[in-house]
Short mmCIF file of C-alpha atoms and ligand atoms in Angstrom, two decimals:
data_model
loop_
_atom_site.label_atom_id
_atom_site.label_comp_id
_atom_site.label_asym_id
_atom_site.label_seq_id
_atom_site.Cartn_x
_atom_site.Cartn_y
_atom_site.Cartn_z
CA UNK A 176 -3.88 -21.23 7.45
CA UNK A 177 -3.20 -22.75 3.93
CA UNK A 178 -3.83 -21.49 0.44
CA UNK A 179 -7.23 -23.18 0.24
CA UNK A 180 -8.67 -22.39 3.34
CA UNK A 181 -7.95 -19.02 3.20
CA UNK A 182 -9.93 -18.84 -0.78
CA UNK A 183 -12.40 -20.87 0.81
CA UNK A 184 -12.79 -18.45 3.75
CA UNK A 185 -12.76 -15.17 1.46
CA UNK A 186 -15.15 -16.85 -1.01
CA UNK A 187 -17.83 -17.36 1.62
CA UNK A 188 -17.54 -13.44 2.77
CA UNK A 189 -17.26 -12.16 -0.53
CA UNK A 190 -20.60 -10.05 0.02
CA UNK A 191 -19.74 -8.71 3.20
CA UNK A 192 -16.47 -8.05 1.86
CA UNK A 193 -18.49 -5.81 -0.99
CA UNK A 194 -20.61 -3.99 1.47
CA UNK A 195 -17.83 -3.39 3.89
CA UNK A 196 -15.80 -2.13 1.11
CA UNK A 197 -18.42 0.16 -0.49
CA UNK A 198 -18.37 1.54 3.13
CA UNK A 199 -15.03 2.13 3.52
CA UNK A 200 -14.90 4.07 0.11
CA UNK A 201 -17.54 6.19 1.44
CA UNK A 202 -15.76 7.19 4.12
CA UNK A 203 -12.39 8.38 2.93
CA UNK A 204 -13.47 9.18 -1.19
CA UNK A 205 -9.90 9.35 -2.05
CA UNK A 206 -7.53 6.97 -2.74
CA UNK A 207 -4.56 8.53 -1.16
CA UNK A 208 -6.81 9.09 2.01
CA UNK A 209 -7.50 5.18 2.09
CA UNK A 210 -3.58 4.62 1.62
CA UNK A 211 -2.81 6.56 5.01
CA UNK A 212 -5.84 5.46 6.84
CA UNK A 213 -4.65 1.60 5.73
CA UNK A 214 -1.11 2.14 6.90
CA UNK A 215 -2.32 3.61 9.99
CA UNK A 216 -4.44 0.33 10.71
CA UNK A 217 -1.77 -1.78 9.51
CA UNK A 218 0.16 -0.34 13.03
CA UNK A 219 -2.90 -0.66 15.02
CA UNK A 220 -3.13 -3.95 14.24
CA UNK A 221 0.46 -4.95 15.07
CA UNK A 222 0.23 -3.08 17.75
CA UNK A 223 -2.86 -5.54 18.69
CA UNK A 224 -1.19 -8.70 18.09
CA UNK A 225 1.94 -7.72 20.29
CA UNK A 226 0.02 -6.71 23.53
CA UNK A 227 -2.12 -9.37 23.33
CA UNK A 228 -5.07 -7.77 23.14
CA UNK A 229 -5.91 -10.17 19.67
CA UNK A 230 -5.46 -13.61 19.49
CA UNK A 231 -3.38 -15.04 16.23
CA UNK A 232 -6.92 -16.70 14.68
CA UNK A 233 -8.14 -13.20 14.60
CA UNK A 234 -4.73 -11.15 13.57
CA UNK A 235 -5.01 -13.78 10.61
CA UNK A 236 -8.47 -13.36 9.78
CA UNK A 237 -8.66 -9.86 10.49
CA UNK A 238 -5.67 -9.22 7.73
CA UNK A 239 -7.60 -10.83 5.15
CA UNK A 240 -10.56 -9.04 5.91
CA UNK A 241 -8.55 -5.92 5.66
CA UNK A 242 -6.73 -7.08 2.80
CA UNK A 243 -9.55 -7.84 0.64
CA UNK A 244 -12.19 -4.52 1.61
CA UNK A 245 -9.44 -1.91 1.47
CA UNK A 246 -8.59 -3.60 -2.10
CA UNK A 247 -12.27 -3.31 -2.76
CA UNK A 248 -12.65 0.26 -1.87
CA UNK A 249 -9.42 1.55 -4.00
CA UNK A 250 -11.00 -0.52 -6.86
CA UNK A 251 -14.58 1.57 -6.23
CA UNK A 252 -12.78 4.55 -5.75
CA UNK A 253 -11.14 4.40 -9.21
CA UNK A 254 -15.18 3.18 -10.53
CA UNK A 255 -16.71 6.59 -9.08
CA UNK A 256 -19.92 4.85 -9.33
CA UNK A 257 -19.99 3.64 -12.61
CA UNK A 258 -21.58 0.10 -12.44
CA UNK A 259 -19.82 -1.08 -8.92
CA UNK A 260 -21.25 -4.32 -8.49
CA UNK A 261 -20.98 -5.50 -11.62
CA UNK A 262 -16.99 -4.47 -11.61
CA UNK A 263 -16.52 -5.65 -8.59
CA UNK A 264 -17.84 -9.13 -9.37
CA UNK A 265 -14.89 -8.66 -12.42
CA UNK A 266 -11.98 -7.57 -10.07
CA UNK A 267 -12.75 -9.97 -7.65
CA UNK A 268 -10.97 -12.61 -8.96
CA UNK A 269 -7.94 -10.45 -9.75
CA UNK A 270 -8.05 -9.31 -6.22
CA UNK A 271 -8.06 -12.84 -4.91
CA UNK A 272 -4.79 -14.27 -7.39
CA UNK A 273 -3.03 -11.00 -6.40
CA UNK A 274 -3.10 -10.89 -2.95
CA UNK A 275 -3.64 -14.50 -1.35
CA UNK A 276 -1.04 -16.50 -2.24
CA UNK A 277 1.65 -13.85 -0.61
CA UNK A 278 -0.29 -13.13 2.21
CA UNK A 279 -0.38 -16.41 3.15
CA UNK A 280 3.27 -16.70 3.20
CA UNK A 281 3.90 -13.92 4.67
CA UNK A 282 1.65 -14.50 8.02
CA UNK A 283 3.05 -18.08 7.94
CA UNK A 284 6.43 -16.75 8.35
CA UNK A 285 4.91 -13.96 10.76
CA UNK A 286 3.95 -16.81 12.78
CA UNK A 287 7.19 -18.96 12.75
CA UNK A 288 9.06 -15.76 13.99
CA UNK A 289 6.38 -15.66 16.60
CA UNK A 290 6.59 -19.52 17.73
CA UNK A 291 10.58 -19.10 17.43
CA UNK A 292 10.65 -16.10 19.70
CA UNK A 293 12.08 -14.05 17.14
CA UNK A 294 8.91 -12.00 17.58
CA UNK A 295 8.06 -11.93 21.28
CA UNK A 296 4.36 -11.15 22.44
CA UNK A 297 4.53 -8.56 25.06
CA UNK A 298 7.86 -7.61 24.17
CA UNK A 299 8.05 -3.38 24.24
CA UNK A 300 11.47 -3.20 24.20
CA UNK A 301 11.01 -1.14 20.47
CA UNK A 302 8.74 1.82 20.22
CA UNK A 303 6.76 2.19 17.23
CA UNK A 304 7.35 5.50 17.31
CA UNK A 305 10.84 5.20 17.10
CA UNK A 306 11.02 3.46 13.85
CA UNK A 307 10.68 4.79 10.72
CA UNK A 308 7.60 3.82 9.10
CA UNK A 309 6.01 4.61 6.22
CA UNK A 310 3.38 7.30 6.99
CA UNK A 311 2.69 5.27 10.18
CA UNK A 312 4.45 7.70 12.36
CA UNK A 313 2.47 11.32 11.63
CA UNK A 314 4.80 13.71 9.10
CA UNK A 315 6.21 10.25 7.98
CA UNK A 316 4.18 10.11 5.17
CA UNK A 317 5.98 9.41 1.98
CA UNK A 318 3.74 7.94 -0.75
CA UNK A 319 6.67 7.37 -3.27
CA UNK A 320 8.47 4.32 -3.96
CA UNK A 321 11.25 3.94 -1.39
CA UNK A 322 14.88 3.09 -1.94
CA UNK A 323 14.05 -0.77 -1.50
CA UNK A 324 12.24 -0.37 -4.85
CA UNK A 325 13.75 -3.58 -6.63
CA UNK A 326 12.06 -6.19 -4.43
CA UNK A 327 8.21 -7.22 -4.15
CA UNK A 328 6.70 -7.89 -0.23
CA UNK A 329 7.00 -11.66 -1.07
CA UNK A 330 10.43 -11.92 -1.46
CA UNK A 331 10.98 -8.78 0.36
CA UNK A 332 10.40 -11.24 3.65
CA UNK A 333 12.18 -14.62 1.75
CA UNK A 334 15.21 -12.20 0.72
CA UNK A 335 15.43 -10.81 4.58
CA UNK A 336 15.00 -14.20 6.24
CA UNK A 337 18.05 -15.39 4.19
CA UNK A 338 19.80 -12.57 5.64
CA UNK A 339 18.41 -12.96 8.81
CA UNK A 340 17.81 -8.85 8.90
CA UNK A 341 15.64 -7.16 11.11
CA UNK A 342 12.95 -6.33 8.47
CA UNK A 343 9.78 -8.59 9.47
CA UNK A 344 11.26 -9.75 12.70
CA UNK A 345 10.80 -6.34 14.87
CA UNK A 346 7.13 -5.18 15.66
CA UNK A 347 7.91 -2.14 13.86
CA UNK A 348 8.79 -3.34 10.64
CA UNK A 349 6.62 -6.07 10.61
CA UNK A 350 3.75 -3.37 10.79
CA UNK A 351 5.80 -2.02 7.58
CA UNK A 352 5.68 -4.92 5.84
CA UNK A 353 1.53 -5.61 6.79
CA UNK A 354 0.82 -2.20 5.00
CA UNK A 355 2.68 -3.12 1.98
CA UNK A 356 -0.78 -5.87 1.67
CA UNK A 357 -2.82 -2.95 3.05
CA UNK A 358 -1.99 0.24 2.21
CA UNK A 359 0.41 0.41 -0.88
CA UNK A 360 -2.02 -1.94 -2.92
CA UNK A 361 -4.81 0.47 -3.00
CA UNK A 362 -3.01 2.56 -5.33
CA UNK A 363 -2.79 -0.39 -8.07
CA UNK A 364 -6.66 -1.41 -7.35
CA UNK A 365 -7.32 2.32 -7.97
CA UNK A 366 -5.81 2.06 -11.48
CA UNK A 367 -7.44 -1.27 -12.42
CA UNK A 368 -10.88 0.76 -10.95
CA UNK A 369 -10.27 3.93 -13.49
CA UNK A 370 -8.90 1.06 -16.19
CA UNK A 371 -12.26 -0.57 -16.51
CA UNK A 372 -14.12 3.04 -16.78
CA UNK A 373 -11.76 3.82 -19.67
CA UNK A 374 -12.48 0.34 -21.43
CA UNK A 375 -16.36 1.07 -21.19
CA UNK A 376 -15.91 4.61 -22.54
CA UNK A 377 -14.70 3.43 -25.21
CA UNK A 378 -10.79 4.85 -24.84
CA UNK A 379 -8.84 3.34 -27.60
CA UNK A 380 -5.29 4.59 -26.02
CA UNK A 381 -3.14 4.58 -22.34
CA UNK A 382 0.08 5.82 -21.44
CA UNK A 383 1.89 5.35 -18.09
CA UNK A 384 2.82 8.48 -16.45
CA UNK A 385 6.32 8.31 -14.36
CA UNK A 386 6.72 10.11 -11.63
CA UNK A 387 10.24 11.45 -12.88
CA UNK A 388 11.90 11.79 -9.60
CA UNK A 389 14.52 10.64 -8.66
CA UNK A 390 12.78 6.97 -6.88
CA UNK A 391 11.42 6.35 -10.34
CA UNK A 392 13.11 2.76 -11.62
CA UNK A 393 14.50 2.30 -15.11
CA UNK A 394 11.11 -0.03 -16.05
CA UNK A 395 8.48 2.96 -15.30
CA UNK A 396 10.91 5.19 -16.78
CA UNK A 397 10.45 3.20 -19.72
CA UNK A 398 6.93 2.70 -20.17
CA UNK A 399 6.91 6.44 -19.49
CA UNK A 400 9.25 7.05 -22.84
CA UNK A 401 6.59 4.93 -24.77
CA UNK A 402 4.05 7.22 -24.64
CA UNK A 403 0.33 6.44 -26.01
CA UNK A 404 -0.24 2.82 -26.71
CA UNK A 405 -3.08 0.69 -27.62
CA UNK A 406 -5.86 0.17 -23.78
CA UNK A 407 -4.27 -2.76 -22.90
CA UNK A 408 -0.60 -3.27 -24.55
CA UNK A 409 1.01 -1.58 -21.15
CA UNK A 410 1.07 -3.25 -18.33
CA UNK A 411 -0.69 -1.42 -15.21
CA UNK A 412 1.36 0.53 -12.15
CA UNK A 413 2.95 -2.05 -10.22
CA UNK A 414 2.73 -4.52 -12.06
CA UNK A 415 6.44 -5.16 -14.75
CA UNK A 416 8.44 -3.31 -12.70
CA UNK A 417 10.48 -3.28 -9.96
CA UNK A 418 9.05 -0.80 -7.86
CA UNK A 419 5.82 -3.16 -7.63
CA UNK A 420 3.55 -2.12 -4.73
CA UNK A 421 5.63 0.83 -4.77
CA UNK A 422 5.05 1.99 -7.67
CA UNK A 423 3.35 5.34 -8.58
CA UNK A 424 2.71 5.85 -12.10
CA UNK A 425 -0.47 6.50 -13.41
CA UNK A 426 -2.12 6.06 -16.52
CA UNK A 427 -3.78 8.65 -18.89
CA UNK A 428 -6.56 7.51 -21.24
CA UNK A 429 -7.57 9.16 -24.30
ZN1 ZN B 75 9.05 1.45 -11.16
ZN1 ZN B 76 5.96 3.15 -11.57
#
């Protein structure tokens, strides 16, 4: 699916998107909650697409739903209740430019490596279990940015195709690379959520928190050093440095 169609596709189900997301916030009320719930659907769904028990039309259109409602949710959750529709009709946009474009790369490529044979349907040859995922695997969970900080999902999968590694082209890391678009995000949408609260209250300064250990990159370590700025002069987590979806900074309003 192209660029256009896959807009024109999210556009139409924007409501449901907005119900189903509202939903899903009530059901886990915290954002790291959503995070591990996400990466664990990010398996199931792999999981789905390699024993054939989905078809590609609905792996496709089942990530965007995904992609878009657990984006959504982490943007609600960050809201607690202050004026969700209207905010959501704000983010929505944001939501769309952020995510689309790579995801429709990246199941473009998912779906050459499946017509090429690189990814074989059926093929159980490689456990999930056996691989180490992200919080997929139970007492995997590790919500820091990893060592492959540096490199954004996008050209995360360009970078690895070059190289022809194994990233993307196993079942197991290509349910990896599916919860970097639905997991990992939710912990950006969260901020831009809690941003727009602290804009209405009428918070005149942010600073960006670093984690401070020893994952943190050089940028966040940066904008950490800064300290309070101006709402608005600091970019958000994930976004102007290289941890992107990684990243776990958060910001402080006062
Ligand atoms: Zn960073
Ligand atoms: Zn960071």
């Amino acid at each position: 699916m192209d660029l256009l169609s896959m807009v024109g596709m999210a556009t139409k189900r924007r409501s449901d998107y907005f119900s189903q997301a509202k939903t899903l916030a009530r059901k886990y009320k915290e954002q790291p909650i959503l995070e591990e719930r996400m990466k664990a659907e990010s398996l199931g769904l792999v999981k789905g697409l390699r024993d054939k028990l989905m078809r590609w039309e609905e792996y496709e259109r089942t990530m965007l739903d995904k992609v878009l409602t657990s984006a959504l949710a982490a943007v609600i959750l960050g809201l607690k209740d202050k004026q969700t529709d209207q905010k959501l009709e704000k983010t929505w946009p944001i939501i769309v430019g952020d995510m689309l474009p790579p995801l429709t790369k990246f199941l473009a490529e998912t779906k050459e490596y499946i017509d090429s044979g690189v990814l074989r349907l059926g093929d159980q040859t490689l456990d999930f279990a056996d691989a180490d995922l992200l919080g997929a695997v139970p007492g995997a969970i590790d919500l820091d940015a990893d060592v492959l900080a540096g490199v954004n999902p996008e050209e995360e999968g360009t970078s690895e195709a070059k190289q022809r590694r194994a990233q993307g082209q196993t079942w197991p890391s290509l349910a990896d690379r599916v919860s970097r678009y639905l997991a990992t995000p939710t912990f950006a949408f969260f901020a831009l959520g809690e941003y727009m609260v602290a804009q209405d209250l009428g918070y005149k300064e942010m600073r960006r928190v670093a984690r401070e250990d020893r994952k943190t990159c050089v940028d966040c370590k940066n904008y950490d050093s800064q300290g309070w700025v101006p709402v608005g002069e600091m970019p958000m987590p994930g976004k102007g440095c290289r941890c992107y979806d990684r990243c776990r900074c958060y910001i402080e309003y006062r």
